[in-house]
Amino acid sequence: MIENDVLAKFGELFGDEGEIRVYFAPGRVNLIGEHTDYNGGHVFPCALTIGTYMAARKRTDRTLRFYSMNFEKPGVIEISLDEMKPKEDGEWTNYPVGVIWAFEGRGMKLDCGLDIVLYGNIPNGSGLSSSASLEVVTGYMLKDMFGFDVTNQDLALIGQYSENNFNGCNCGIMDQFASAMGKKDNAIFLDTADLSYTYAPIALEGAKIVVTNSLVKHSLVTSAYNDRRNESAQALKDLQEVCGIKSLGELTEEEFEKYKSSIKDETNRRRAKHAVYENQRTIKAVDALKNKDIETFGKLMNASHVSLRDDYETSCEECDILAEEAWKIPGVIGSRITGGGFGGCTVSIVKDEAIDTFKEQLTKVYEEKVGKTPEFYVVEVGDGPSRLV
Ligand code: GLA
C-alpha cells in the first residue's frame, strides 16, 4: 500500500512519534468540455485512482517542513507560516503553501506548523492535474487536522483561488472540482456558470478509458494558457456590444453564427467559436452517454480534438499524431487531447478487444514520427479526497 511507504518515509525523516495522518486526493481526466470552464460552459471530467498522498503531523512551532518523494533532491524544505510568499524556485511547494495562505486569507489560521511528506503517482506534467490533486489534498488535510468548517466544494474553490493568486495560473475550476468532488465510476457534468452539477455513471460496456501520455511538455504553458483566457475574454467583450450575454457558454451555435461578426479579431473569433461549440458538444455528449449511444459520444470527442487543434490551438503536433492515429483504429470509439494542452495526454475510449492493437499501433507510429515511446494508462474512475490513516 502506498500510504505505508509514505508513512515509512515520514518516520525516517521526521520520526514516527505523535499522531501522523495520511490523506489522498485524486487527479482527473477530462472526457470532453475543454477550455470551457472559464467561459461559463460545461465540463465532463472524472477523478482517477491515481493522485497525491500526503502524510502530516502538527508541530509545536510555526514552521512548515515539506518533503516530496518525487523530488528528493532539494531534501526537506522549510517555510515559516509567517513568510508565505510565492517562491520563484519554490516550484511544487508553492501549491501547498498557496492553499495554506488561501485558508488564512479566509480567516482559517493555523495555530502551529506541520511536517509533511508527499508522494504523487500522477506522471508529472502529463495534464492529469497533479497540481490540483496537491491543492485538494492540502485543503482536505487542513480541514481534518484543524477542524476548519469547509465543504469539498469549498476546497475546490480555495484550490483554484490559490492557483490563480499565489501560483499565477489563471485556471478555471474544473481540475480542483473534479478532484474534490470525484465519485467512483462516475464523471461529473458540471455547469461552470453556477457550479451546479450531476454525476453520470461511466458505463462503457466492453470498452475502457485509455490515457496516452505524449511525454511532451512545452515551455510557456502557463503564459499560453493565460493568453487563451484573455483572447476568449476579448471575444466576449466584443459580443457583449451586440447581445446581452455574461459568458460564451450562454450562446448556442446558431446564436454564435448570428453575432460572430462583432468579434473584430479573427483569432479571437476562432477562440470564441471553440468555446461555444465545445460547450454544446459537451451537453450533447452527456445526453448521448445517458442514452447509451457511445458512438455519438466518441464522434463528439473527435470533433473536440479538431476544434482544439484548429480553432483554439492548444493541441500540439505530438498529440495530433496520437489522436489522428487512434481515429484510424477499428474499436477506437473516440480520442482527443485532454486538459490544458500544449502537450500532455490524449484520452481515448477503446473497446476491450482493440486495446492491444491501439497500444501497438500508436507506439509504432509515435516512435517513427516523434522518436519517443508513449505511455498508456488504462484508468479507473475513483472517488474524491479521503483520509487513509
Ligand atoms: C487546465 C485548467 C482547467 C481547464 C483546462 C482546459 O487543466 O486548470 O481549469 O481550463 O486546462 O479545459
Short mmCIF file of C-alpha atoms and ligand atoms in Angstrom, two decimals:
data_model
loop_
_atom_site.label_atom_id
_atom_site.label_comp_id
_atom_site.label_asym_id
_atom_site.label_seq_id
_atom_site.Cartn_x
_atom_site.Cartn_y
_atom_site.Cartn_z
CA MET A 1 0.00 0.00 0.00
CA ILE A 2 1.37 3.40 -0.99
CA GLU A 3 0.27 5.05 2.27
CA ASN A 4 2.60 2.70 4.18
CA ASP A 5 5.56 3.78 2.05
CA VAL A 6 4.70 7.43 2.68
CA LEU A 7 4.39 6.76 6.42
CA ALA A 8 7.72 4.91 6.44
CA LYS A 9 9.40 7.85 4.73
CA PHE A 10 7.79 10.22 7.20
CA GLY A 11 9.17 8.18 10.13
CA GLU A 12 12.61 8.09 8.61
CA LEU A 13 12.73 11.86 8.07
CA PHE A 14 10.74 13.27 10.96
CA GLY A 15 10.38 10.38 13.46
CA ASP A 16 7.23 8.31 13.97
CA GLU A 17 6.05 9.57 17.36
CA GLY A 18 2.80 11.53 17.74
CA GLU A 19 -0.25 11.46 15.50
CA ILE A 20 0.59 11.17 11.85
CA ARG A 21 -2.32 11.17 9.43
CA VAL A 22 -2.26 10.21 5.75
CA TYR A 23 -4.56 11.62 3.06
CA PHE A 24 -5.16 11.14 -0.65
CA ALA A 25 -6.70 13.31 -3.38
CA PRO A 26 -7.10 12.17 -6.99
CA GLY A 27 -6.02 13.57 -10.33
CA ARG A 28 -8.57 13.80 -13.12
CA VAL A 29 -9.08 13.18 -16.77
CA ASN A 30 -11.49 15.32 -18.72
CA LEU A 31 -13.63 13.35 -21.16
CA ILE A 32 -15.00 16.39 -23.00
CA GLY A 33 -15.55 20.13 -22.42
CA GLU A 34 -12.09 21.62 -22.81
CA HIS A 35 -11.30 25.29 -22.21
CA THR A 36 -14.96 25.87 -21.44
CA ASP A 37 -14.64 26.20 -17.66
CA TYR A 38 -13.51 29.83 -17.66
CA ASN A 39 -16.03 30.60 -20.40
CA GLY A 40 -19.12 29.75 -18.36
CA GLY A 41 -19.60 26.42 -20.12
CA HIS A 42 -19.90 22.76 -19.17
CA VAL A 43 -17.16 20.25 -18.46
CA PHE A 44 -17.26 16.48 -18.04
CA PRO A 45 -14.23 15.24 -16.10
CA CYS A 46 -13.78 12.27 -13.78
CA ALA A 47 -11.49 11.68 -10.84
CA LEU A 48 -8.87 8.96 -11.19
CA THR A 49 -7.50 6.43 -8.73
CA ILE A 50 -4.04 7.96 -9.09
CA GLY A 51 -3.25 11.21 -7.32
CA THR A 52 -1.33 12.72 -4.42
CA TYR A 53 -0.68 11.18 -1.00
CA MET A 54 0.15 13.39 1.98
CA ALA A 55 1.34 12.38 5.45
CA ALA A 56 1.13 15.20 8.00
CA ARG A 57 1.72 15.86 11.69
CA LYS A 58 1.35 19.04 13.70
CA ARG A 59 4.44 20.77 15.09
CA THR A 60 4.75 22.91 18.19
CA ASP A 61 6.30 25.91 16.40
CA ARG A 62 5.34 27.93 13.27
CA THR A 63 7.46 26.06 10.77
CA LEU A 64 6.21 24.09 7.76
CA ARG A 65 8.57 21.30 6.72
CA PHE A 66 7.93 19.68 3.34
CA TYR A 67 9.45 16.69 1.65
CA SER A 68 8.41 15.19 -1.69
CA MET A 69 9.26 11.60 -2.54
CA ASN A 70 9.01 12.65 -6.20
CA PHE A 71 11.56 15.47 -5.95
CA GLU A 72 14.07 14.15 -3.44
CA LYS A 73 16.98 16.34 -4.42
CA PRO A 74 16.10 19.52 -2.54
CA GLY A 75 15.52 17.43 0.59
CA VAL A 76 13.39 18.87 3.38
CA ILE A 77 12.17 22.39 2.57
CA GLU A 78 11.35 24.71 5.47
CA ILE A 79 8.96 27.64 5.23
CA SER A 80 7.70 29.79 8.08
CA LEU A 81 3.96 30.33 8.48
CA ASP A 82 4.84 33.99 8.87
CA GLU A 83 6.54 34.19 5.47
CA MET A 84 4.18 32.64 2.97
CA LYS A 85 5.05 34.20 -0.36
CA PRO A 86 5.26 32.57 -3.80
CA LYS A 87 8.86 31.48 -4.33
CA GLU A 88 10.39 31.57 -7.80
CA ASP A 89 12.42 28.47 -7.08
CA GLY A 90 9.72 27.03 -4.83
CA GLU A 91 8.06 25.09 -7.66
CA TRP A 92 5.93 22.39 -6.07
CA THR A 93 5.91 23.85 -2.54
CA ASN A 94 4.06 26.87 -3.93
CA TYR A 95 0.96 24.65 -4.27
CA PRO A 96 0.53 23.52 -0.66
CA VAL A 97 1.79 26.84 0.70
CA GLY A 98 -0.64 28.67 -1.60
CA VAL A 99 -3.53 26.65 -0.16
CA ILE A 100 -2.49 27.35 3.45
CA TRP A 101 -2.16 31.03 2.51
CA ALA A 102 -5.66 30.97 0.95
CA PHE A 103 -7.14 29.34 4.08
CA GLU A 104 -5.53 32.03 6.23
CA GLY A 105 -6.91 34.70 3.88
CA ARG A 106 -10.39 33.35 4.66
CA GLY A 107 -9.77 33.63 8.38
CA MET A 108 -8.81 29.97 8.90
CA LYS A 109 -5.45 30.49 10.57
CA LEU A 110 -3.10 27.70 11.55
CA ASP A 111 -2.06 27.79 15.21
CA CYS A 112 1.04 25.67 14.53
CA GLY A 113 3.29 24.41 11.74
CA LEU A 114 3.33 20.98 10.13
CA ASP A 115 5.67 18.26 8.97
CA ILE A 116 4.55 16.97 5.60
CA VAL A 117 5.66 14.16 3.28
CA LEU A 118 4.17 13.92 -0.19
CA TYR A 119 4.08 11.30 -2.87
CA GLY A 120 2.26 11.56 -6.19
CA ASN A 121 1.70 8.78 -8.69
CA ILE A 122 0.40 11.00 -11.49
CA PRO A 123 3.07 11.35 -14.17
CA ASN A 124 4.41 14.88 -13.77
CA GLY A 125 3.41 17.35 -16.49
CA SER A 126 1.00 14.88 -18.05
CA GLY A 127 -2.05 17.16 -17.85
CA LEU A 128 -3.83 14.85 -15.38
CA SER A 129 -3.98 17.53 -12.69
CA SER A 130 -1.18 16.60 -10.33
CA SER A 131 -1.21 20.21 -9.10
CA ALA A 132 -4.98 20.28 -8.43
CA SER A 133 -4.69 16.99 -6.53
CA LEU A 134 -1.90 18.51 -4.44
CA GLU A 135 -4.05 21.56 -3.70
CA VAL A 136 -7.07 19.46 -2.79
CA VAL A 137 -5.14 17.03 -0.58
CA THR A 138 -3.64 20.01 1.25
CA GLY A 139 -7.07 21.54 1.83
CA TYR A 140 -8.54 18.25 2.95
CA MET A 141 -5.68 17.74 5.40
CA LEU A 142 -6.17 21.25 6.84
CA LYS A 143 -9.92 20.69 7.24
CA ASP A 144 -9.36 17.39 9.06
CA MET A 145 -6.36 18.32 11.22
CA PHE A 146 -7.53 21.81 12.26
CA GLY A 147 -11.29 21.22 12.16
CA PHE A 148 -11.99 24.00 9.65
CA ASP A 149 -15.60 24.21 8.50
CA VAL A 150 -15.30 23.81 4.73
CA THR A 151 -17.08 21.59 2.22
CA ASN A 152 -15.33 19.70 -0.55
CA GLN A 153 -16.70 22.24 -2.98
CA ASP A 154 -15.03 24.98 -0.90
CA LEU A 155 -11.78 23.03 -1.19
CA ALA A 156 -12.10 23.19 -4.98
CA LEU A 157 -12.68 26.96 -4.89
CA ILE A 158 -9.83 27.54 -2.44
CA GLY A 159 -7.51 25.43 -4.61
CA GLN A 160 -8.44 27.44 -7.70
CA TYR A 161 -8.07 30.72 -5.81
CA SER A 162 -4.60 29.82 -4.63
CA GLU A 163 -3.55 28.69 -8.09
CA ASN A 164 -4.85 31.95 -9.59
CA ASN A 165 -3.48 34.28 -6.95
CA PHE A 166 -0.46 32.53 -5.49
CA ASN A 167 0.81 30.48 -8.44
CA GLY A 168 -0.08 32.85 -11.28
CA CYS A 169 -2.04 30.40 -13.42
CA ASN A 170 -5.43 31.79 -14.26
CA CYS A 171 -7.03 28.32 -14.41
CA GLY A 172 -10.74 27.59 -14.26
CA ILE A 173 -12.49 25.44 -11.66
CA MET A 174 -12.59 22.09 -13.48
CA ASP A 175 -9.49 20.36 -12.13
CA GLN A 176 -9.95 21.19 -8.47
CA PHE A 177 -13.68 20.44 -8.69
CA ALA A 178 -13.06 17.04 -10.30
CA SER A 179 -10.52 16.14 -7.63
CA ALA A 180 -12.56 17.40 -4.65
CA MET A 181 -15.96 16.11 -5.83
CA GLY A 182 -14.94 12.87 -7.58
CA LYS A 183 -17.19 9.81 -7.36
CA LYS A 184 -16.19 6.26 -8.18
CA ASP A 185 -17.34 5.10 -11.63
CA ASN A 186 -18.96 8.48 -12.37
CA ALA A 187 -17.99 11.53 -14.37
CA ILE A 188 -19.09 14.98 -13.22
CA PHE A 189 -21.27 17.05 -15.53
CA LEU A 190 -20.53 20.50 -14.18
CA ASP A 191 -22.00 23.79 -15.32
CA THR A 192 -19.22 26.23 -14.53
CA ALA A 193 -21.63 29.18 -14.84
CA ASP A 194 -23.23 28.37 -11.47
CA LEU A 195 -21.37 25.25 -10.24
CA SER A 196 -24.49 23.08 -10.49
CA TYR A 197 -23.56 19.50 -11.29
CA THR A 198 -24.80 15.97 -11.70
CA TYR A 199 -22.96 12.68 -11.67
CA ALA A 200 -23.18 10.48 -14.76
CA PRO A 201 -22.27 6.81 -14.46
CA ILE A 202 -19.46 5.81 -16.79
CA ALA A 203 -20.82 2.52 -18.01
CA LEU A 204 -18.68 1.73 -21.02
CA GLU A 205 -19.80 -1.81 -21.59
CA GLY A 206 -16.96 -3.58 -23.33
CA ALA A 207 -14.72 -0.50 -23.53
CA LYS A 208 -12.20 1.34 -21.34
CA ILE A 209 -10.80 4.84 -20.90
CA VAL A 210 -7.20 4.80 -22.07
CA VAL A 211 -4.94 7.76 -21.38
CA THR A 212 -1.89 8.09 -23.64
CA ASN A 213 0.98 10.25 -22.46
CA SER A 214 2.81 12.05 -25.26
CA LEU A 215 5.63 12.76 -22.79
CA VAL A 216 5.76 16.27 -24.21
CA LYS A 217 5.61 19.32 -22.03
CA HIS A 218 6.02 22.55 -23.88
CA SER A 219 7.56 25.53 -22.16
CA LEU A 220 5.49 28.67 -21.50
CA VAL A 221 2.37 26.58 -20.92
CA THR A 222 1.10 28.95 -18.24
CA SER A 223 1.53 32.05 -20.38
CA ALA A 224 -0.06 30.37 -23.43
CA TYR A 225 -2.96 29.26 -21.21
CA ASN A 226 -3.42 32.78 -19.84
CA ASP A 227 -3.31 34.10 -23.43
CA ARG A 228 -6.26 31.89 -24.36
CA ARG A 229 -8.20 33.21 -21.41
CA ASN A 230 -7.54 36.77 -22.46
CA GLU A 231 -8.48 36.08 -26.09
CA SER A 232 -11.79 34.50 -25.05
CA ALA A 233 -12.47 37.42 -22.71
CA GLN A 234 -11.84 39.91 -25.52
CA ALA A 235 -14.20 37.99 -27.83
CA LEU A 236 -16.86 38.09 -25.10
CA LYS A 237 -16.44 41.86 -24.75
CA ASP A 238 -16.97 42.33 -28.49
CA LEU A 239 -20.07 40.09 -28.43
CA GLN A 240 -21.48 41.99 -25.49
CA GLU A 241 -21.74 45.03 -27.75
CA VAL A 242 -24.45 43.22 -29.74
CA CYS A 243 -26.03 40.75 -27.32
CA GLY A 244 -26.61 40.68 -23.60
CA ILE A 245 -24.59 37.67 -22.50
CA LYS A 246 -22.46 37.19 -19.41
CA SER A 247 -20.37 34.35 -20.80
CA LEU A 248 -19.71 32.49 -24.05
CA GLY A 249 -21.39 29.45 -22.53
CA GLU A 250 -24.78 31.14 -22.91
CA LEU A 251 -24.71 31.01 -26.71
CA THR A 252 -25.98 28.24 -28.95
CA GLU A 253 -24.14 27.56 -32.20
CA GLU A 254 -26.84 29.41 -34.16
CA GLU A 255 -26.62 32.47 -31.94
CA PHE A 256 -22.86 32.49 -32.25
CA GLU A 257 -23.07 32.36 -36.05
CA LYS A 258 -25.52 35.25 -35.97
CA TYR A 259 -23.37 37.51 -33.79
CA LYS A 260 -19.83 36.37 -34.58
CA SER A 261 -19.03 39.22 -36.99
CA SER A 262 -18.99 41.56 -33.99
CA ILE A 263 -15.75 39.89 -32.86
CA LYS A 264 -13.18 42.09 -34.50
CA ASP A 265 -10.09 39.91 -34.36
CA GLU A 266 -10.08 36.73 -36.46
CA THR A 267 -8.09 34.75 -33.89
CA ASN A 268 -10.40 35.76 -31.06
CA ARG A 269 -13.35 34.75 -33.22
CA ARG A 270 -11.96 31.24 -33.56
CA ARG A 271 -11.30 31.05 -29.82
CA ALA A 272 -14.91 32.00 -29.11
CA LYS A 273 -16.18 29.56 -31.72
CA HIS A 274 -14.39 26.76 -29.92
CA ALA A 275 -15.77 27.80 -26.53
CA VAL A 276 -19.36 27.94 -27.81
CA TYR A 277 -19.30 24.76 -29.92
CA GLU A 278 -17.33 22.79 -27.32
CA ASN A 279 -19.89 23.66 -24.66
CA GLN A 280 -22.72 22.44 -26.91
CA ARG A 281 -20.72 19.30 -27.76
CA THR A 282 -20.34 18.58 -24.05
CA ILE A 283 -24.09 18.86 -23.44
CA LYS A 284 -24.77 16.58 -26.43
CA ALA A 285 -22.10 14.10 -25.34
CA VAL A 286 -23.59 13.68 -21.87
CA ASP A 287 -27.02 13.15 -23.43
CA ALA A 288 -25.56 10.54 -25.74
CA LEU A 289 -23.93 8.75 -22.82
CA LYS A 290 -27.22 8.71 -20.92
CA ASN A 291 -28.87 7.16 -23.97
CA LYS A 292 -26.07 4.57 -24.13
CA ASP A 293 -25.09 6.00 -27.53
CA ILE A 294 -21.38 5.70 -27.04
CA GLU A 295 -20.66 6.05 -30.78
CA THR A 296 -22.03 9.60 -30.77
CA PHE A 297 -20.05 10.33 -27.62
CA GLY A 298 -16.90 9.22 -29.44
CA LYS A 299 -17.61 11.34 -32.52
CA LEU A 300 -18.06 14.40 -30.30
CA MET A 301 -14.70 13.66 -28.63
CA ASN A 302 -13.04 13.57 -32.06
CA ALA A 303 -14.71 16.85 -33.04
CA SER A 304 -13.46 18.36 -29.78
CA HIS A 305 -9.91 17.49 -30.76
CA VAL A 306 -10.27 19.05 -34.21
CA SER A 307 -11.61 22.23 -32.65
CA LEU A 308 -8.78 22.38 -30.09
CA ARG A 309 -6.28 21.74 -32.88
CA ASP A 310 -7.60 24.25 -35.42
CA ASP A 311 -9.62 26.91 -33.61
CA TYR A 312 -8.35 27.03 -30.05
CA GLU A 313 -4.81 25.96 -30.98
CA THR A 314 -4.00 24.28 -27.70
CA SER A 315 -3.02 20.94 -29.19
CA CYS A 316 0.49 20.18 -30.42
CA GLU A 317 1.97 18.08 -33.21
CA GLU A 318 2.65 15.13 -30.92
CA CYS A 319 -0.89 14.94 -29.51
CA ASP A 320 -2.29 15.38 -33.04
CA ILE A 321 -0.32 12.33 -34.12
CA LEU A 322 -1.69 10.30 -31.20
CA ALA A 323 -5.33 11.31 -31.74
CA GLU A 324 -5.29 11.10 -35.52
CA GLU A 325 -3.65 7.67 -35.48
CA ALA A 326 -6.17 6.47 -32.90
CA TRP A 327 -9.08 7.50 -35.16
CA LYS A 328 -7.85 5.01 -37.80
CA ILE A 329 -8.04 2.00 -35.48
CA PRO A 330 -11.24 -0.09 -35.53
CA GLY A 331 -12.61 -0.31 -31.99
CA VAL A 332 -11.49 3.19 -31.01
CA ILE A 333 -14.70 4.99 -30.15
CA GLY A 334 -13.16 8.44 -29.73
CA SER A 335 -9.85 10.13 -29.00
CA ARG A 336 -8.79 13.67 -28.15
CA ILE A 337 -6.20 15.76 -26.34
CA THR A 338 -7.24 16.30 -22.72
CA GLY A 339 -6.51 19.02 -20.17
CA GLY A 340 -4.85 22.38 -20.64
CA GLY A 341 -3.00 21.22 -23.74
CA PHE A 342 0.29 22.12 -25.41
CA GLY A 343 1.45 18.57 -24.66
CA GLY A 344 0.35 16.10 -22.01
CA CYS A 345 -2.09 13.31 -22.74
CA THR A 346 -4.83 12.18 -25.04
CA VAL A 347 -7.90 10.42 -23.69
CA SER A 348 -9.45 7.65 -25.75
CA ILE A 349 -12.35 5.28 -25.36
CA VAL A 350 -11.25 1.94 -26.70
CA LYS A 351 -13.13 -1.36 -26.99
CA ASP A 352 -11.55 -4.08 -24.86
CA GLU A 353 -10.57 -6.21 -27.83
CA ALA A 354 -8.84 -3.25 -29.54
CA ILE A 355 -6.66 -2.12 -26.62
CA ASP A 356 -3.60 -4.19 -27.58
CA THR A 357 -3.73 -3.05 -31.22
CA PHE A 358 -4.24 0.53 -30.04
CA LYS A 359 -1.10 0.41 -27.91
CA GLU A 360 0.97 -1.34 -30.58
CA GLN A 361 -0.05 0.91 -33.46
CA LEU A 362 0.31 4.17 -31.53
CA THR A 363 3.68 3.10 -30.19
CA LYS A 364 4.94 2.21 -33.67
CA VAL A 365 3.78 5.43 -35.33
CA TYR A 366 4.85 7.67 -32.43
CA GLU A 367 8.31 6.12 -32.30
CA GLU A 368 8.69 6.62 -36.06
CA LYS A 369 7.42 10.19 -36.14
CA VAL A 370 8.44 11.59 -32.74
CA GLY A 371 11.23 9.25 -31.63
CA LYS A 372 9.62 8.62 -28.23
CA THR A 373 7.67 5.73 -26.76
CA PRO A 374 4.30 6.92 -25.44
CA GLU A 375 2.97 5.64 -22.12
CA PHE A 376 -0.50 4.15 -21.74
CA TYR A 377 -2.72 4.04 -18.66
CA VAL A 378 -5.98 2.13 -18.68
CA VAL A 379 -7.58 4.25 -15.97
CA GLU A 380 -10.22 3.66 -13.35
CA VAL A 381 -12.64 6.34 -12.20
CA GLY A 382 -12.22 6.93 -8.48
CA ASP A 383 -13.55 8.89 -5.51
CA GLY A 384 -12.63 12.35 -4.21
CA PRO A 385 -10.26 13.01 -1.29
CA SER A 386 -10.08 10.82 1.80
CA ARG A 387 -8.15 10.14 4.95
CA LEU A 388 -6.33 6.81 4.70
CA VAL A 389 -4.57 6.55 8.08
C1 GLA B 1 -6.40 23.28 -17.28
C2 GLA B 1 -7.10 24.20 -16.29
C3 GLA B 1 -8.61 23.94 -16.28
C4 GLA B 1 -9.19 23.94 -17.69
C5 GLA B 1 -8.36 23.07 -18.63
C6 GLA B 1 -8.80 23.17 -20.05
O1 GLA B 1 -6.47 21.96 -16.86
O2 GLA B 1 -6.58 24.03 -14.99
O3 GLA B 1 -9.25 24.89 -15.46
O4 GLA B 1 -9.30 25.24 -18.18
O5 GLA B 1 -6.99 23.40 -18.56
O6 GLA B 1 -10.06 22.62 -20.22
#
